[in-house]
CSV table of C-alpha atoms in Angstrom, one decimal:
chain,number,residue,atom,x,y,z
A,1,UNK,CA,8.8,-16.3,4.1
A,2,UNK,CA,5.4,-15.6,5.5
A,3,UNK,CA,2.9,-18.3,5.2
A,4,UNK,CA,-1.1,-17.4,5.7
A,5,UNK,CA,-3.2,-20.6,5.5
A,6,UNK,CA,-7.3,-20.1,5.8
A,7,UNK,CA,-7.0,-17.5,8.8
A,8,UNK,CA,-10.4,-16.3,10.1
A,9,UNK,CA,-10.9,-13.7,12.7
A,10,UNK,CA,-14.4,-13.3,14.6
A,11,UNK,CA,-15.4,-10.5,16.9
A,12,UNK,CA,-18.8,-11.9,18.3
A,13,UNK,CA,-20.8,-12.0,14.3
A,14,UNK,CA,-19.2,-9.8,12.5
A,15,UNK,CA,-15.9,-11.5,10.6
A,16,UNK,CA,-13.5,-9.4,9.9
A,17,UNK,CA,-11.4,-11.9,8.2
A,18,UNK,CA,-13.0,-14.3,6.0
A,19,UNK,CA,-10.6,-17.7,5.1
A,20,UNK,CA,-7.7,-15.7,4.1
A,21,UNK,CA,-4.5,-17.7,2.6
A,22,UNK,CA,-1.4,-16.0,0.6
A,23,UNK,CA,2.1,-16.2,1.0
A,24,UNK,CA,5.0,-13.5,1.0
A,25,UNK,CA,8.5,-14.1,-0.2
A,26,UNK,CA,11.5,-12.5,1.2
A,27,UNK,CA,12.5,-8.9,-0.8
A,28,UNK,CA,8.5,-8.8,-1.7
A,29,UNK,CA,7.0,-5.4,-0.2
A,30,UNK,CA,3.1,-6.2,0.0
A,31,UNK,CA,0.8,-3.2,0.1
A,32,UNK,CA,-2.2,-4.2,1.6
A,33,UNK,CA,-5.5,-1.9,0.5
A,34,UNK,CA,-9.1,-1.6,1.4
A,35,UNK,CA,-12.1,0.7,2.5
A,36,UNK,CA,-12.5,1.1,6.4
A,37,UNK,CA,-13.2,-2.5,7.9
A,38,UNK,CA,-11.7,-4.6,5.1
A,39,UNK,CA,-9.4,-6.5,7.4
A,40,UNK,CA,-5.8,-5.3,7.1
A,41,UNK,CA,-5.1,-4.1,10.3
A,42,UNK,CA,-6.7,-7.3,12.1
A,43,UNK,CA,-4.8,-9.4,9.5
A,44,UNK,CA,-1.3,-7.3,10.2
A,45,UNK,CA,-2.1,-7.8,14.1
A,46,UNK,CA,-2.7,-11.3,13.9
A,47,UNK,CA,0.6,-12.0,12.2
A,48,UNK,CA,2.3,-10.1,14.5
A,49,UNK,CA,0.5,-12.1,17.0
A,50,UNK,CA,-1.0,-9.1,19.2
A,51,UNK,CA,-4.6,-10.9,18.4
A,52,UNK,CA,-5.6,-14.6,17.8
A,53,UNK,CA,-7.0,-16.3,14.7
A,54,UNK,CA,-10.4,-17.5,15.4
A,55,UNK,CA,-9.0,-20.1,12.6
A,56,UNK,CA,-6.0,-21.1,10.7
A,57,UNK,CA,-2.5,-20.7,10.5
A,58,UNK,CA,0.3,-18.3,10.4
A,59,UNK,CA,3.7,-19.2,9.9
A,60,UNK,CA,6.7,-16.6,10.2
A,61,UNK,CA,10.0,-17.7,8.6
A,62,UNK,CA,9.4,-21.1,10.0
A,63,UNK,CA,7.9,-20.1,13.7
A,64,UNK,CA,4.1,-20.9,14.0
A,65,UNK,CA,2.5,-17.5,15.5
A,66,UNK,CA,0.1,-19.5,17.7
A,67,UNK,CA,2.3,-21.9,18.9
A,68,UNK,CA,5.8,-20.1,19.1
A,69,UNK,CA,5.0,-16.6,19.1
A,70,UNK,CA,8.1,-15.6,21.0
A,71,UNK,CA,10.4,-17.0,18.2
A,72,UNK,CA,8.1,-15.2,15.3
A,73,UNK,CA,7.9,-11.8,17.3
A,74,UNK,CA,11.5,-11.7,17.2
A,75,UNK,CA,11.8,-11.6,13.6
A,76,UNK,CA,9.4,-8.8,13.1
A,77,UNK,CA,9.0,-5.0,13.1
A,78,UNK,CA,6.0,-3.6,13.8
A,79,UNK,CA,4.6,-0.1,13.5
A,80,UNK,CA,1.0,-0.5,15.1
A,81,UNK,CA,-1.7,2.4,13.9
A,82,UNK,CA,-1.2,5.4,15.7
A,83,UNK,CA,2.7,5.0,16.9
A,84,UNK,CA,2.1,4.7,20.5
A,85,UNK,CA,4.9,6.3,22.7
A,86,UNK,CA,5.5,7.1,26.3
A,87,UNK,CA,4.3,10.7,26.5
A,88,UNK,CA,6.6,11.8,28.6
A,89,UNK,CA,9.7,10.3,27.2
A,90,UNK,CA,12.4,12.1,24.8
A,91,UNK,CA,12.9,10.7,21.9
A,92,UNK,CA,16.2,9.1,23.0
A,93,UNK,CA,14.8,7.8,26.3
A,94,UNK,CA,12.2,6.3,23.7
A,95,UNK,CA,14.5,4.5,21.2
A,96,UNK,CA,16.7,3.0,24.4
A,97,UNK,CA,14.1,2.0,26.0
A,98,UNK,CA,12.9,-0.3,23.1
A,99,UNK,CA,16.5,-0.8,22.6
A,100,UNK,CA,16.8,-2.4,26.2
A,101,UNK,CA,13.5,-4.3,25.6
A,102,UNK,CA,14.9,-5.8,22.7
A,103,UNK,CA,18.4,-6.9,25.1
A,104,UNK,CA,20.6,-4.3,23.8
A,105,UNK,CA,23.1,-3.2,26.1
A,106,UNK,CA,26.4,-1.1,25.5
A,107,UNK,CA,27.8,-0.3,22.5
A,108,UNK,CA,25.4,-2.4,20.4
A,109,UNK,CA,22.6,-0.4,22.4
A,110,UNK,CA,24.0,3.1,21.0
A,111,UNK,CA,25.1,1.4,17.5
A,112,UNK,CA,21.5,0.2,17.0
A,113,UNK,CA,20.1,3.7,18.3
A,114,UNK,CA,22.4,5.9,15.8
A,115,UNK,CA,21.5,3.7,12.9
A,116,UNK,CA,17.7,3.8,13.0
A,117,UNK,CA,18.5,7.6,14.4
A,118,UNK,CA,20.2,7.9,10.4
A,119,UNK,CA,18.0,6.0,8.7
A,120,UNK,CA,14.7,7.9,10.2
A,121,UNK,CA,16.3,11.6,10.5
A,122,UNK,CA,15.3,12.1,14.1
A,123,UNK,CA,18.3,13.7,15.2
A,124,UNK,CA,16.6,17.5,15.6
A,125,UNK,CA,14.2,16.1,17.9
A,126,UNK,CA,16.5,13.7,20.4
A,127,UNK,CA,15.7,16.1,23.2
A,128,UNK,CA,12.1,16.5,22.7
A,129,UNK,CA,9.1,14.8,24.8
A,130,UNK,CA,7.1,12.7,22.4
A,131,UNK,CA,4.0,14.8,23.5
A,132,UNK,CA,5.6,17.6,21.9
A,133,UNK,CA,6.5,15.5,18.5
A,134,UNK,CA,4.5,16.6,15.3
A,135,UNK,CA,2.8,13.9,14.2
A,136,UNK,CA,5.1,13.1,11.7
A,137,UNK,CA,7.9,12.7,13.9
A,138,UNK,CA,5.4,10.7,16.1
A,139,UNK,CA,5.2,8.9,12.7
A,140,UNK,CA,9.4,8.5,12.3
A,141,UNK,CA,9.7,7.5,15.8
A,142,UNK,CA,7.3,4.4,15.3
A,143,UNK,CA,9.6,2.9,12.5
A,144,UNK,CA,12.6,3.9,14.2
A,145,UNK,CA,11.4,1.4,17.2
A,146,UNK,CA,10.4,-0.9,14.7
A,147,UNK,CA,13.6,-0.7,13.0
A,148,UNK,CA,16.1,-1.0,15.7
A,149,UNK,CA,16.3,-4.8,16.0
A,150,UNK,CA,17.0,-4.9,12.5
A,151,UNK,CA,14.1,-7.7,12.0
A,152,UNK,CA,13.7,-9.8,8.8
A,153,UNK,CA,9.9,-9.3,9.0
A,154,UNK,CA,8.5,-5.6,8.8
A,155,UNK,CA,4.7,-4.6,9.7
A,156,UNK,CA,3.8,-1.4,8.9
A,157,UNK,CA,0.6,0.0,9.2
A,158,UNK,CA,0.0,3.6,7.7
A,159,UNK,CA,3.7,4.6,8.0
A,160,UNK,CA,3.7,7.7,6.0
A,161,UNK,CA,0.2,9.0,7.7
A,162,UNK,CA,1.0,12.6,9.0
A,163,UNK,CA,3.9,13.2,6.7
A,164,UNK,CA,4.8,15.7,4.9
A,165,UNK,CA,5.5,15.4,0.7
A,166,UNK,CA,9.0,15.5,1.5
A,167,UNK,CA,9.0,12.9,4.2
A,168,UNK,CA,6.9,10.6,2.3
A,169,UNK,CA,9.5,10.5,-0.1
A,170,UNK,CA,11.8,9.6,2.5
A,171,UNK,CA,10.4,6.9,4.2
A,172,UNK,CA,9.3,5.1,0.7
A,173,UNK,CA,13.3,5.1,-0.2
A,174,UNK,CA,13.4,3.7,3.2
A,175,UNK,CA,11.3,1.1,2.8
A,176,UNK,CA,12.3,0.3,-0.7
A,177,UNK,CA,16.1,0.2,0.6
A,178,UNK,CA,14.7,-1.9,3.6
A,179,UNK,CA,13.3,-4.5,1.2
A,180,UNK,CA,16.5,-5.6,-0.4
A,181,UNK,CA,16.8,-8.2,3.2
A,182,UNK,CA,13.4,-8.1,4.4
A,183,UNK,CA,9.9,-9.0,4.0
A,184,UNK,CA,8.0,-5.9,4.1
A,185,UNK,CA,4.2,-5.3,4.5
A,186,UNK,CA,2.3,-1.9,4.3
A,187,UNK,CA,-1.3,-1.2,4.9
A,188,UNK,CA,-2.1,1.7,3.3
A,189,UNK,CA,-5.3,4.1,2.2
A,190,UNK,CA,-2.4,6.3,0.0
A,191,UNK,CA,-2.8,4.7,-3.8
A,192,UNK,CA,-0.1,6.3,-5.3
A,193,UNK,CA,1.8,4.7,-2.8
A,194,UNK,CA,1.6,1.0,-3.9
A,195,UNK,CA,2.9,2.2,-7.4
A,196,UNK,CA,5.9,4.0,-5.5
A,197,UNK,CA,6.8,1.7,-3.1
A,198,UNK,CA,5.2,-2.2,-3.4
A,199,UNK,CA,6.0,-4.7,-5.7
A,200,UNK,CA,3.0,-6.7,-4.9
A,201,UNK,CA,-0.7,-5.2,-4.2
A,202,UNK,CA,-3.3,-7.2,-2.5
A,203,UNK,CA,-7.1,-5.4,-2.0
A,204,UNK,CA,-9.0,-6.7,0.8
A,205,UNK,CA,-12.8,-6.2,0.9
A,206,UNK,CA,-15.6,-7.4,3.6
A,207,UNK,CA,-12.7,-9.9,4.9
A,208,UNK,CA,-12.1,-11.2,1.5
A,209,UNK,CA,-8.6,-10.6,-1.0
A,210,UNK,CA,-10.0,-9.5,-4.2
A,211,UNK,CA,-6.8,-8.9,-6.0
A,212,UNK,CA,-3.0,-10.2,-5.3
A,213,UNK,CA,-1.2,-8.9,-8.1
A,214,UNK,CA,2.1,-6.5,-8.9
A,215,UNK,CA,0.9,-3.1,-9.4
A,216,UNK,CA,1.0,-3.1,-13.2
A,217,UNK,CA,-1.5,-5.9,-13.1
A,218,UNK,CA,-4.0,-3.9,-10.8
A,219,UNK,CA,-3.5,-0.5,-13.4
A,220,UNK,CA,-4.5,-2.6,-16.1
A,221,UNK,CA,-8.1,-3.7,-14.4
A,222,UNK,CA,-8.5,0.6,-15.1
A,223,UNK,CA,-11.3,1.0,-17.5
A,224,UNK,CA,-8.6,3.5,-18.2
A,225,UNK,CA,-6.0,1.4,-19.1
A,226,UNK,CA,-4.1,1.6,-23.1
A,227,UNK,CA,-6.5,4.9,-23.5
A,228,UNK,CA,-5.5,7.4,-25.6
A,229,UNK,CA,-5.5,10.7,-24.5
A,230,UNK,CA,-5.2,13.9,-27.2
A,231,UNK,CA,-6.1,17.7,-27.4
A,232,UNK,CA,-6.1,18.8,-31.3
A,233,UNK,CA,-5.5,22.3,-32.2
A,234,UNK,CA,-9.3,21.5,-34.0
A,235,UNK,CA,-11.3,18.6,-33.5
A,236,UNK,CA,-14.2,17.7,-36.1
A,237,UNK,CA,-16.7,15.7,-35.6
A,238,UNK,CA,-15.7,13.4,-38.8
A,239,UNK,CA,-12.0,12.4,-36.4
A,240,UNK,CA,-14.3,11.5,-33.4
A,241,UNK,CA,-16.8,9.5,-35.7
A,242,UNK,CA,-13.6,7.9,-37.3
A,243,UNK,CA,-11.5,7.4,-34.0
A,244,UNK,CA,-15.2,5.8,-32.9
A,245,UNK,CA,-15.3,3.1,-35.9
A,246,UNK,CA,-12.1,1.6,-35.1
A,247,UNK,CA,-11.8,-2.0,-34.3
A,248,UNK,CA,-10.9,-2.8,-30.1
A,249,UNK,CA,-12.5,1.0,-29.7
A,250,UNK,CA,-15.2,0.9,-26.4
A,251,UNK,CA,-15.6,4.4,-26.9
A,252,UNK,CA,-14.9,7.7,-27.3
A,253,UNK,CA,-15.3,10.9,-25.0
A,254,UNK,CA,-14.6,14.5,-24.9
A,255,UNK,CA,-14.5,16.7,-22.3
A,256,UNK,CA,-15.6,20.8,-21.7
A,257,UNK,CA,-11.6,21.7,-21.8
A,258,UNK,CA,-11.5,19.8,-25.6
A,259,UNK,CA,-9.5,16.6,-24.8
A,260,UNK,CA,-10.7,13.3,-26.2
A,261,UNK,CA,-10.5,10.3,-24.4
A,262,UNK,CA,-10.5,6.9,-26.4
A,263,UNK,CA,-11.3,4.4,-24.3
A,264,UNK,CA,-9.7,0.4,-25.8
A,265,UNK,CA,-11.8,-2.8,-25.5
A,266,UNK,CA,-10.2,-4.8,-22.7
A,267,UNK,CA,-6.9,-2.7,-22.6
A,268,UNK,CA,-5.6,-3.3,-25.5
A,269,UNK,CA,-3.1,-0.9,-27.0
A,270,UNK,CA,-4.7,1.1,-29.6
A,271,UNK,CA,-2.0,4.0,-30.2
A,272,UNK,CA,-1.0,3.3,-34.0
A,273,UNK,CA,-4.7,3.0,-34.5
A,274,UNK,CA,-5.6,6.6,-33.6
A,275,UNK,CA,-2.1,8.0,-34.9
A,276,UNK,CA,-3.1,6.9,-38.0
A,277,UNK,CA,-6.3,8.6,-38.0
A,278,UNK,CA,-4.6,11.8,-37.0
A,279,UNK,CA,-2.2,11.7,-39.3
A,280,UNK,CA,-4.9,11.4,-42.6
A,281,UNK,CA,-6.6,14.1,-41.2
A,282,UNK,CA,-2.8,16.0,-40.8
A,283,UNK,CA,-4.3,16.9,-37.2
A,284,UNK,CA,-2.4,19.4,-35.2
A,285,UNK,CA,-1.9,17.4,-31.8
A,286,UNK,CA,-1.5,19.9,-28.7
A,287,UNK,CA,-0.7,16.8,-26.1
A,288,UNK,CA,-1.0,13.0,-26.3
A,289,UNK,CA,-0.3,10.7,-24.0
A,290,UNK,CA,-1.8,7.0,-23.1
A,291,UNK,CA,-2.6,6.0,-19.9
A,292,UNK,CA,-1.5,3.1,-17.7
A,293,UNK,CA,-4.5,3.2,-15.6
A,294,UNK,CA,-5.7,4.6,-12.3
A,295,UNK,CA,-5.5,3.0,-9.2
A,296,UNK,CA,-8.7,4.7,-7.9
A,297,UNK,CA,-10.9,3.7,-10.6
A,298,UNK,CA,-9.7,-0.3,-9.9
A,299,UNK,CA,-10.0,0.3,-6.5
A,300,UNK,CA,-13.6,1.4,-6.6
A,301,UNK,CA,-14.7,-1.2,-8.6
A,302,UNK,CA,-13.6,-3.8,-6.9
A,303,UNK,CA,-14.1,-2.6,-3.1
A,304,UNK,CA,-17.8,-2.2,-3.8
A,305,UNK,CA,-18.7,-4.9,-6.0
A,306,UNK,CA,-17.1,-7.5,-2.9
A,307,UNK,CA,-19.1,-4.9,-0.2
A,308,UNK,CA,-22.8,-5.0,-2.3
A,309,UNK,CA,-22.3,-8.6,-2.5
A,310,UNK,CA,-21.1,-9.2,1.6
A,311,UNK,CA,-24.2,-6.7,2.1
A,312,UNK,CA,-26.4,-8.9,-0.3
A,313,UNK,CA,-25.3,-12.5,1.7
A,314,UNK,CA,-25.7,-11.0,4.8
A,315,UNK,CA,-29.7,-10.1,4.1
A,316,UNK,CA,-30.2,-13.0,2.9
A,317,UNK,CA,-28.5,-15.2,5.9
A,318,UNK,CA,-30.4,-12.5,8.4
C-alpha cells in the first residue's frame, strides 16, 4: 500500500503540489491525468524519492520515503519521463547493467534479464546501441529496467509515449497482467488509456486532485453521459419537438450529417423514453447507440475550471 498524507512540493513560489493526500491499494493501477504542470510527474518523483516534499509524508508499503528511502526504493519500478539510457550501451549491456545494480549475479542475473527480455519483446534489438533504438524501443527498454527487480511498486510515467498502435496494446496487457501482484501507477496525457488499462483515475490540476474515481465514475461527469444517439431514415420536426418534451430531457441536437443527439438531465438513462417515441412515430432507425461518456469532455471541464480558479487566487494574493 502506498500512503500520501498532505504532501506539498515548492520550487521557489510556484507549488507544484498543493496538500495532496490519497492512498493506493495493492492490484489498484492509478492513472494519474492532467494538463502540462498539474503535478504528476513531481508527485511520481517524490514517491520514488528522486525529489523531496517541501511537506508531508509518503509511506511505501510500510518504509517512510524521507526517512528510509533505501528500503522504499527497493520495492519500486520506476520508468522516469524520457527512459534515459547509456547511449552507447546494447541493449543487453543495458538490462545487466541495471541487473548488477540491482545485486544480481549469475544465473538469477540472466533469469531476470530473459524474463523482462519476454515480457517487453526486446529480443530483435539485444545487439543494438540504445542511440540507435526507435523511440519505442527506447520506450520498452525503460520498463524492462524497471521490471527486472520484479518490484511490488511500479512508477510509470508515459510508458506507451512513442509506441506504435500495436505496441500500446502490448504494454497495456502488460501492465494489466503486472497488476495482479503490484501496485501500479501511470501518468498519462493518452485518455483512452485510463479506460483500457486503470482501475482507478485521479485528475490533477494547478497541484490540486479534482477527481479520484474508477473510470466509469469519471465517464459519467460527460455531459455526454446516458445520451441517446440516432440517425432515422426521416426525421420530422414533430419527433425532435416530442423527443424535446420528455421528462429528464436537457436537450436535443442535430447535426449537418442528420444524427440527433439527446442529451439526459444529470445522466440519467433515458433509452425507453425515446424508443417509445420512435416507435409511435414507426421511425425507421439507421443507427442507435447511447453513450457512456467522453473522457475529453470530463477532462476539459474539470482541468480548467481548477486552472481559472488557481489563475483567479493567484491575482488576487499578487
Amino acid at each position: 500500500m502506498i500512503q500520501i498524507s498532505n504532501l506539498s512540493k515548492y520550487f521557489d513560489d510556484f507549488c507544484a503540489v498543493d496538500n495532496v493526500s490519497f492512498t493506493i491499494q495493492p492490484g489498484e493501477v492509478l492513472g494519474f491525468l492532467g494538463p502540462n504542470g498539474a503535478g504528476k510527474s513531481t508527485t511520481m518523483k517524490i514517491i520514488t524519492g528522486f525529489l523531496a516534499p517541501s511537506s508531508g509524508q509518503v509511506n511505501v508499503l510500510g518504509h517512510d520515503v524521507l526517512k528510509n528511502p533505501i528500503a522504499a526504493q527497493l520495492e519500486i519500478g520506476y520508468l522516469p519521463e524520457g527512459a534515459p539510457a547509456y547511449a552507447d550501451m546494447t541493449v543487453s549491456a543495458a538490462l545487466k547493467f541495471i541487473a548488477q545494480v540491482r545485486g544480481f549475479s549469475g544465473e538469477e542475473l540472466k533469469s531476470r534479464i530473459q524474463s523482462v527480455v519476454d515480457k517487453v519483446e526486446l529480443h530483435s534489438v539485444l545487439d543494438r546501441r540504445v542511440e540507435n533504438l526507435s523511440k519505442g524501443y527506447c520506450r520498452r527498454l525503460g520498463i524492462a529496467q524497471a521490471l527486472i527487480h520484479d518490484p511490488k511498486v511500479l512508477i510509470l510515467d508515459e510508458p506507451t509515449d512513442g509506441l506504435d498502435p500495436n505496441q500500446k496494446h502490448q504494454v497495456r496487457e502488460l501492465i494489466r497482467n503486472l497488476s495482479k501482484d503490484k501496485t501500479v501507477i501511470i501518468s498519462t496525457h493518452i485518455l483512452e488509456e485510463v479506460s483500457a488499462v486503470c482501475t482507478r483515475a485521479m485528475i490533477l490540476a494547478a497541484g490540486k486532485v479534482v477527481f479520484d474515481g474508477t473510470p466509469l465514475e469519471l465517464a459519467a461527469k460527460s455531459d455526454l453521459h446516458n445520451a441517446v444517439r440516432i440517425r432515422l431514415q426521416a426525421t420530422s420536426q414533430e419527433i425532435l419537438a416530442e423527443l424535446q418534451a420528455l421528462a429528464d430531457i436537457e436537450r436535443v441536437s442535430q447535426d449537418d450529417s442528420g444524427m440527433i443527439t439527446v442529451y439526459p438531465v444529470g445522466g440519467k438513462a433515458i433509452l425507453p423514453a425515446v424508443n417509445a417515441v420512435l416507435h409511435k412515430h414507426n421511425s425507421l432507425v439507421e443507427e442507435l447507440h447511447v453513450e457512456k461518456g467522453q473522457l475529453d469532455d470530463v477532462f476539459r471541464k474539470v482541468t480548467i475550471s481548477q486552472s481559472l480558479s488557481a489563475d483567479l487566487k493567484q491575482e488576487q494574493s499578487a
